[in-house]
Short mmCIF file of C-alpha atoms in Angstrom, two decimals:
data_model
loop_
_atom_site.label_atom_id
_atom_site.label_comp_id
_atom_site.label_asym_id
_atom_site.label_seq_id
_atom_site.Cartn_x
_atom_site.Cartn_y
_atom_site.Cartn_z
CA MET P 10 -9.33 -5.62 19.72
CA ASP P 11 -11.91 -5.17 22.47
CA LYS P 12 -15.18 -3.30 21.94
CA PRO P 13 -15.02 0.30 23.18
CA PRO P 14 -16.64 1.32 26.47
CA PRO P 15 -19.69 3.60 26.40
CA LYS P 16 -18.96 7.20 25.44
CA GLN P 17 -19.54 8.56 28.94
CA GLN P 18 -16.91 6.19 30.34
CA ARG P 19 -14.22 7.08 27.83
CA GLN P 20 -11.67 9.49 29.19
CA LYS P 21 -8.60 10.91 27.58
CA THR P 22 -5.39 9.66 29.13
CA LYS P 23 -1.79 10.64 28.76
CA ALA P 24 0.91 8.05 29.05
CA LYS P 25 3.84 9.19 31.14
CA THR P 26 7.26 7.56 31.24
CA ARG P 27 9.17 8.03 34.44
CA LYS P 28 12.90 8.02 34.48
CA THR P 29 14.55 7.84 37.89
CA SER P 30 18.25 7.98 38.60
CA PRO P 31 20.23 8.32 41.82
CA SER P 32 21.28 11.82 42.80
CA ARG P 33 24.88 12.81 42.28
CA HIS P 34 26.72 14.21 45.30
CA GLN P 35 30.10 15.86 45.52
CA HIS P 36 30.84 14.35 48.97
CA THR P 37 31.44 10.67 49.90
CA PRO P 38 28.11 9.05 50.86
CA THR P 39 27.75 7.89 54.46
CA GLU P 40 27.34 4.24 55.40
CA THR P 41 23.61 4.83 55.88
CA SER P 42 23.20 6.34 52.44
CA GLN P 43 25.25 3.50 50.92
CA LYS P 44 22.85 0.96 52.44
CA ALA P 45 19.91 2.94 51.11
CA LEU P 46 21.41 3.05 47.64
CA LYS P 47 22.18 -0.67 47.70
CA GLY P 48 18.52 -1.55 47.54
CA PHE P 49 17.72 1.11 45.00
CA GLN P 50 16.79 -0.03 41.50
CA GLU P 51 16.63 2.42 38.65
CA GLN P 52 13.33 2.43 36.78
CA PRO P 53 13.66 0.90 33.27
CA ILE P 54 13.85 3.28 30.34
CA HIS P 55 11.38 2.06 27.72
CA THR P 56 12.32 2.31 24.07
CA ALA P 57 10.42 1.28 20.96
CA HIS P 58 12.55 -1.86 20.70
CA SER P 59 12.18 -2.84 24.36
CA ILE P 60 8.42 -2.40 24.13
CA GLN P 61 8.42 -4.53 20.98
CA ASP P 62 10.38 -7.25 22.80
CA ASP P 63 7.81 -7.21 25.62
CA LEU P 64 4.96 -7.52 23.14
CA LEU P 65 6.63 -10.40 21.32
CA GLU P 66 7.08 -12.21 24.62
CA LYS P 67 3.38 -11.76 25.40
CA ILE P 68 2.45 -12.98 21.93
CA LYS P 69 4.49 -16.14 22.43
CA LYS P 70 2.73 -16.75 25.73
CA GLY P 71 -0.67 -16.03 24.20
CA THR P 72 -1.41 -13.19 26.63
CA TYR P 73 -1.17 -10.22 24.23
CA THR P 74 -4.28 -8.10 23.59
CA MET P 75 -4.17 -4.92 21.51
CA THR P 76 -5.81 -2.02 23.35
CA ILE P 77 -4.57 0.82 21.14
CA ALA P 78 -6.04 1.52 17.70
CA PRO P 79 -3.41 3.02 15.36
CA SER P 80 -4.63 5.78 13.07
CA ASP P 81 -3.02 7.22 9.95
CA LEU P 82 -3.64 10.82 8.88
CA VAL P 83 -3.12 12.19 5.38
CA ASP P 84 -3.24 15.89 4.54
CA PHE P 85 -4.61 16.21 0.99
CA GLY P 86 -3.76 19.13 -1.25
CA GLY P 87 -7.05 20.90 -1.81
CA GLN P 88 -6.14 22.43 -5.18
CA LYS P 89 -7.57 20.85 -8.33
CA SER P 90 -4.02 20.01 -9.47
CA PHE P 91 -3.93 17.22 -6.90
CA ASP P 92 -7.15 15.50 -8.02
CA MET P 93 -5.36 12.66 -9.78
CA THR P 94 -3.58 11.67 -6.55
CA HIS P 95 -6.82 11.04 -4.65
CA GLN P 96 -7.13 7.41 -5.68
CA LEU P 97 -3.86 6.63 -3.88
CA PHE P 98 -5.21 7.57 -0.49
CA ILE P 99 -9.02 7.45 -0.48
CA GLN P 100 -10.04 4.37 1.49
CA HIS P 101 -13.50 2.88 1.90
CA LYS P 102 -13.18 2.91 5.71
CA GLY P 103 -11.79 6.43 5.90
CA THR P 104 -13.14 9.58 7.51
CA PHE P 105 -12.60 12.81 5.60
CA ILE P 106 -12.53 16.32 7.06
CA LEU P 107 -13.35 18.94 4.45
CA MET P 108 -12.18 22.37 5.55
CA PHE P 109 -13.04 25.85 4.34
CA ASP P 110 -12.16 29.39 5.43
CA GLY P 111 -14.83 30.53 7.89
CA ARG P 112 -14.00 34.17 7.20
CA LEU P 113 -15.08 33.83 3.56
CA GLY P 114 -18.01 31.51 4.05
CA LEU P 115 -19.28 29.10 1.40
CA TYR P 116 -20.22 31.44 -1.45
CA THR P 117 -17.40 34.00 -1.70
CA GLU P 118 -15.36 33.60 -4.91
CA LEU P 119 -11.83 32.41 -4.11
CA GLU P 120 -9.03 34.70 -5.28
CA GLU P 121 -6.62 31.85 -6.03
CA TYR P 122 -8.90 30.78 -8.89
CA PRO P 123 -8.73 33.68 -11.38
CA GLN P 124 -11.25 32.05 -13.71
CA GLY P 125 -13.97 33.04 -11.21
CA ASP P 126 -17.10 31.19 -10.07
CA VAL P 127 -15.03 28.98 -7.73
CA THR P 128 -16.26 29.07 -4.14
CA ALA P 129 -15.84 26.94 -1.06
CA ALA P 130 -19.26 25.46 -1.83
CA SER P 131 -18.25 24.35 -5.34
CA MET P 132 -14.98 22.94 -4.02
CA LEU P 133 -16.81 20.96 -1.32
CA VAL P 134 -19.15 19.47 -3.93
CA HIS P 135 -16.12 18.55 -6.04
CA TRP P 136 -14.34 16.89 -3.12
CA ILE P 137 -17.39 14.98 -1.91
CA ASN P 138 -17.99 13.57 -5.37
CA SER P 139 -14.29 12.66 -5.62
CA VAL P 140 -14.33 10.82 -2.28
CA LEU P 141 -17.57 8.95 -2.95
CA THR P 142 -16.58 8.04 -6.52
CA TYR P 143 -13.86 5.74 -5.22
CA CYS P 144 -15.99 4.19 -2.48
CA THR P 145 -18.75 1.62 -2.66
CA LYS P 146 -22.04 1.73 -0.79
CA SER P 147 -22.08 -0.26 2.45
CA ASP P 148 -24.20 -0.91 5.53
CA ASP P 149 -21.73 0.85 7.85
CA LYS P 150 -22.15 4.14 5.93
CA MET P 151 -18.42 4.44 5.44
CA PRO P 152 -16.66 6.58 4.39
CA ARG P 153 -17.89 9.53 6.46
CA ILE P 154 -17.39 13.17 5.52
CA VAL P 155 -17.15 15.87 8.21
CA PHE P 156 -16.99 19.66 7.76
CA ALA P 157 -14.75 22.14 9.59
CA ALA P 158 -14.51 25.92 9.17
CA THR P 159 -11.23 27.65 10.07
CA HIS P 160 -10.24 31.02 11.56
CA SER P 161 -12.84 31.08 14.32
CA ASP P 162 -10.49 33.43 16.19
CA SER P 163 -11.61 36.19 13.81
CA PHE P 164 -15.05 36.33 15.46
CA SER P 165 -16.68 36.87 18.83
CA GLU P 166 -18.52 34.00 20.55
CA ASP P 167 -21.92 35.31 19.44
CA GLU P 168 -20.73 35.75 15.86
CA LYS P 169 -19.32 32.20 15.85
CA LYS P 170 -22.62 30.71 17.01
CA LYS P 171 -24.55 32.53 14.29
CA LEU P 172 -22.04 31.51 11.61
CA ILE P 173 -22.13 27.86 12.67
CA GLU P 174 -25.92 27.87 12.33
CA LYS P 175 -25.62 29.55 8.93
CA PHE P 176 -23.01 27.06 7.67
CA GLN P 177 -25.08 24.10 8.87
CA GLU P 178 -28.20 25.41 7.11
CA GLU P 179 -26.28 25.99 3.87
CA LEU P 180 -24.62 22.56 3.95
CA THR P 181 -27.94 20.88 4.72
CA GLN P 182 -29.48 22.60 1.74
CA MET P 183 -26.56 21.51 -0.46
CA PHE P 184 -26.24 17.87 0.56
CA SER P 185 -29.42 16.60 2.23
CA SER P 186 -30.73 15.46 -1.16
CA HIS P 187 -27.42 13.96 -2.34
CA LYS P 188 -27.89 10.34 -3.42
CA LEU P 189 -25.22 9.27 -0.91
CA HIS P 190 -26.21 11.77 1.77
CA GLU P 191 -25.92 9.16 4.57
CA HIS P 192 -22.12 9.46 4.23
CA ILE P 193 -22.18 13.26 4.71
CA LEU P 194 -22.49 14.84 8.17
CA TYR P 195 -23.91 18.06 6.74
CA ASP P 196 -25.85 19.08 9.87
CA LYS P 197 -22.73 19.67 11.98
CA VAL P 198 -19.85 22.11 11.44
CA PHE P 199 -16.77 22.45 13.64
CA PHE P 200 -15.55 26.05 13.75
CA ILE P 201 -11.90 25.72 14.77
CA ASN P 202 -8.97 27.94 15.70
CA ALA P 203 -5.84 26.12 14.56
CA THR P 204 -3.61 28.67 16.33
CA ASP P 205 -4.88 27.63 19.78
CA VAL P 206 -3.62 24.29 21.13
CA ALA P 207 -6.38 24.37 23.74
CA ASP P 208 -9.20 25.04 21.28
CA LEU P 209 -12.28 23.20 22.58
CA GLU P 210 -13.78 22.94 19.12
CA ILE P 211 -10.79 20.88 17.97
CA ASP P 212 -11.38 18.58 20.95
CA ARG P 213 -15.01 18.22 19.86
CA LEU P 214 -13.83 17.35 16.36
CA LYS P 215 -11.46 14.70 17.72
CA ASP P 216 -14.28 13.21 19.81
CA GLU P 217 -16.48 13.05 16.71
CA LEU P 218 -13.77 11.21 14.77
CA VAL P 219 -13.39 8.70 17.61
CA ASP P 220 -17.15 8.13 17.70
CA ILE P 221 -17.17 7.49 13.95
CA ALA P 222 -14.31 5.02 14.33
CA PHE P 223 -16.24 3.11 17.01
CA GLN P 224 -19.19 2.78 14.62
CA GLN P 225 -17.15 0.98 11.99
CA SER P 226 -18.01 -2.65 11.38
CA THR P 227 -14.32 -3.54 11.63
CA TRP P 228 -14.07 -2.28 15.24
CA GLY P 229 -13.45 -5.28 17.45
CA GLN P 230 -12.75 -7.51 14.45
CA GLN P 231 -10.26 -10.23 15.24
CA MET P 232 -6.94 -10.00 13.39
CA PRO P 233 -4.33 -12.79 13.24
CA ILE P 234 -2.05 -12.29 16.22
CA VAL P 235 0.88 -13.71 14.23
CA TRP P 236 0.74 -10.55 12.11
CA VAL P 237 1.76 -8.39 15.06
CA PRO P 238 5.57 -8.98 14.93
CA LEU P 239 5.76 -8.04 11.25
CA ASP P 240 3.49 -5.05 11.84
CA LEU P 241 5.75 -3.87 14.67
CA GLN P 242 8.87 -4.27 12.52
CA ILE P 243 7.33 -2.12 9.79
CA SER P 244 6.27 0.43 12.41
CA ASP P 245 9.87 0.62 13.64
CA MET P 246 11.07 1.28 10.09
CA ARG P 247 8.55 4.10 9.69
CA THR P 248 9.82 5.62 12.94
CA ASP P 249 13.36 5.44 11.53
CA GLY P 250 12.24 7.38 8.45
CA VAL P 251 12.14 4.51 5.94
CA LYS P 252 9.62 5.15 3.16
CA LEU P 253 9.84 2.16 0.80
CA ILE P 254 11.19 -1.38 1.13
CA THR P 255 11.55 -4.31 -1.23
CA LYS P 256 9.45 -7.41 -0.74
CA GLU P 257 12.63 -9.44 -0.37
CA LYS P 258 13.64 -7.21 2.54
CA LEU P 259 10.25 -7.87 4.14
CA PHE P 260 10.68 -11.63 3.74
CA GLU P 261 14.12 -11.34 5.34
CA MET P 262 12.66 -9.41 8.32
CA ASN P 263 9.91 -11.99 8.64
CA LYS P 264 12.42 -14.83 9.02
CA TYR P 265 13.81 -13.24 12.18
CA ASN P 266 10.47 -13.85 13.90
CA ASP P 267 11.32 -17.55 14.31
CA LYS P 268 8.19 -19.46 15.33
CA LEU P 269 6.03 -16.44 14.56
CA ALA P 270 7.38 -16.09 11.01
CA LEU P 271 4.69 -16.14 8.32
CA SER P 272 4.71 -18.24 5.18
CA GLU P 273 5.09 -16.35 1.90
CA ARG P 274 1.38 -16.78 1.23
CA ARG P 275 0.51 -15.34 4.67
CA VAL P 276 2.85 -12.40 4.08
CA GLU P 277 0.94 -11.73 0.87
CA ASP P 278 -2.38 -11.83 2.78
CA PHE P 279 -0.91 -9.48 5.39
CA LEU P 280 0.17 -6.98 2.71
CA LEU P 281 -3.18 -6.99 0.91
CA VAL P 282 -5.11 -6.37 4.13
CA GLN P 283 -2.72 -3.65 5.28
CA HIS P 284 -3.12 -2.00 1.87
CA SER P 285 -6.92 -2.23 2.06
CA ILE P 286 -6.98 -0.28 5.34
CA GLY P 287 -4.45 2.30 4.14
CA LYS P 288 -1.49 1.43 6.37
CA LEU P 289 0.80 0.81 3.40
CA LEU P 290 0.69 0.68 -0.40
CA TYR P 291 1.16 -2.69 -2.05
CA PHE P 292 0.00 -3.48 -5.57
CA ASN P 293 0.05 -7.12 -6.63
CA GLU P 294 0.82 -6.29 -10.25
CA PRO P 295 3.75 -7.72 -12.28
CA ALA P 296 5.68 -4.43 -12.46
CA LEU P 297 4.80 -3.30 -8.93
CA ARG P 298 4.81 -6.27 -6.55
CA ASP P 299 8.54 -6.08 -5.73
CA PHE P 300 8.16 -2.92 -3.63
CA ILE P 301 6.06 -1.87 -0.65
CA VAL P 302 5.45 1.77 0.29
CA ILE P 303 5.37 1.54 4.08
CA GLN P 304 4.87 5.30 4.47
CA PRO P 305 1.96 6.16 2.13
CA SER P 306 2.37 9.89 2.70
CA ALA P 307 5.75 9.61 0.93
CA MET P 308 3.82 9.22 -2.32
CA VAL P 309 2.33 12.67 -1.76
CA ASN P 310 5.85 14.12 -1.77
CA ILE P 311 6.93 12.08 -4.80
CA LEU P 312 3.93 13.19 -6.85
CA ARG P 313 4.44 16.76 -5.66
CA ALA P 314 7.42 16.92 -8.04
CA PHE P 315 5.09 17.39 -11.01
CA ILE P 316 1.53 17.44 -9.63
CA THR P 317 1.57 20.82 -7.99
CA ASP P 318 -0.43 24.01 -8.13
CA ARG P 319 0.98 26.92 -10.12
CA MET P 320 1.33 29.01 -6.95
CA PHE P 321 4.08 26.60 -5.79
CA TRP P 322 6.15 26.72 -9.00
CA PRO P 323 9.59 28.37 -8.88
CA ASP P 324 9.74 31.82 -10.46
CA ASN P 325 12.11 30.72 -13.22
CA GLY P 326 14.66 28.11 -14.27
CA PRO P 327 14.51 24.59 -15.80
CA ILE P 328 11.98 23.30 -13.23
CA ARG P 329 9.57 26.11 -14.15
CA ASP P 330 10.07 25.34 -17.87
CA ILE P 331 9.28 21.64 -17.36
CA LEU P 332 6.12 22.39 -15.38
CA GLU P 333 5.00 25.02 -17.91
CA ASN P 334 5.42 22.52 -20.75
CA LEU P 335 3.62 19.79 -18.80
CA SER P 336 0.74 22.14 -18.04
CA SER P 337 0.29 23.18 -21.68
CA THR P 338 0.90 19.81 -23.40
CA GLY P 339 0.02 17.18 -20.80
CA VAL P 340 3.25 15.37 -21.74
CA LEU P 341 6.13 14.64 -19.35
CA THR P 342 9.25 12.94 -20.62
CA LYS P 343 11.14 10.50 -18.45
CA THR P 344 14.21 12.74 -18.71
CA ASP P 345 12.25 15.70 -17.35
CA LEU P 346 10.71 13.57 -14.60
CA PHE P 347 14.15 12.51 -13.39
CA THR P 348 15.27 16.16 -13.51
CA LEU P 349 12.37 17.09 -11.23
CA TRP P 350 13.39 14.30 -8.85
CA LEU P 351 16.90 15.74 -8.53
CA GLN P 352 15.48 18.44 -6.25
CA PRO P 353 16.58 18.09 -2.59
CA ALA P 354 13.02 17.36 -1.39
CA PHE P 355 13.00 13.97 -3.14
CA LYS P 356 16.51 12.64 -2.52
CA ASP P 357 15.69 10.87 0.75
CA ILE P 358 12.85 8.94 -0.95
CA LEU P 359 14.17 8.20 -4.45
CA MET P 360 17.57 6.95 -3.37
CA ASN P 361 18.46 4.70 -6.31
CA ASP P 362 17.49 3.89 -9.90
CA ARG P 363 15.54 0.78 -8.91
CA ILE P 364 13.21 2.81 -6.67
CA LYS P 365 12.84 5.48 -9.37
CA GLU P 366 11.85 2.86 -11.92
CA TYR P 367 9.29 1.39 -9.54
CA VAL P 368 7.74 4.82 -8.95
CA VAL P 369 7.63 5.44 -12.71
CA GLN P 370 5.74 2.18 -13.22
CA LEU P 371 3.43 3.00 -10.32
CA GLN P 372 2.63 6.39 -11.84
CA LEU P 373 1.93 4.82 -15.21
CA TRP P 374 -0.41 2.29 -13.64
CA LEU P 375 -2.27 4.80 -11.47
CA LEU P 376 -2.23 7.98 -13.51
CA ILE P 377 -2.29 6.90 -17.15
CA PRO P 378 -6.05 7.62 -17.50
CA GLU P 379 -5.38 11.18 -16.28
CA MET P 380 -2.05 12.04 -17.83
CA ASN P 381 0.10 11.15 -20.82
CA PHE P 382 3.70 10.14 -20.01
CA LYS P 383 6.01 10.09 -22.99
CA PHE P 384 9.29 8.33 -22.28
CA MET P 385 12.35 9.48 -24.21
#
């Protein structure tokens, strides 16, 4: 991947696909119009597969250069109930946007926490410590943590400016002395209006995220070009809604790449690197290595079956009873887990018993320090 141009030269572009077709007429075209139509060629309609074929052709010729940097976004659940899922998605090279309600500020007690003494400030401290716990210190100061306040539409322009200054002063006071303060952009707050698609503050936030990405040590790092076909095949499967695949299925896909097919050892290298940058989940453990989660956000939905805040529980019924028992005892039986997975929200992910068993083993491996599963 090429190094990025200077900031002042970077401009946002929108790719447009043109589709041209000859006009339909009710009358018989004249000889002149027939001659004109004879030389007419309809513009090609590009699809994901046709683009992939073009890229593969360029790879074979050695002329392919990647000029687009893919980016994966994960929306974390901010409630404490979701803490144990953080380790699935927190990556060393990630950028994290911590958001709070700008109407309430940092020190108003939050109503959804009846125990009291819980404010946006205390939640931000909790999240920052969670993020930095899973990440090691490095020269590139990654991960980075950015702050955004919401509901700016509730204030006038003058009020917004004053609040931004106030938030920045408060965050600076909170985090400037943190032992890992170089990871925390505490002197800048983006006050956004999520209801406005043209909100300039959101554009500023996006520009900041791009700038952080360009500062990463991995930007411009050479990646094996023979990985591209397999990467494109997995991308196609994501587009088609596939969440998990078996490793044997991946090996089968790889064979179709003919001269660009990877050896089994190279496929393993590919998976480990893709996992390290958060594009997929692959754990090289005896009970886990047969599956690959190609859509990491699917794990959020799977875990949502039993790791969920009380405000999202059903009012009554067997699901409520299971969650109540889990909350009070910390024990979840395998029978109850499978009952939770019978809900419609999970059927398109957990499609067979083999996948369910893999997810059970994955949960045991990841969550056992946090939670006690009792299988019956």
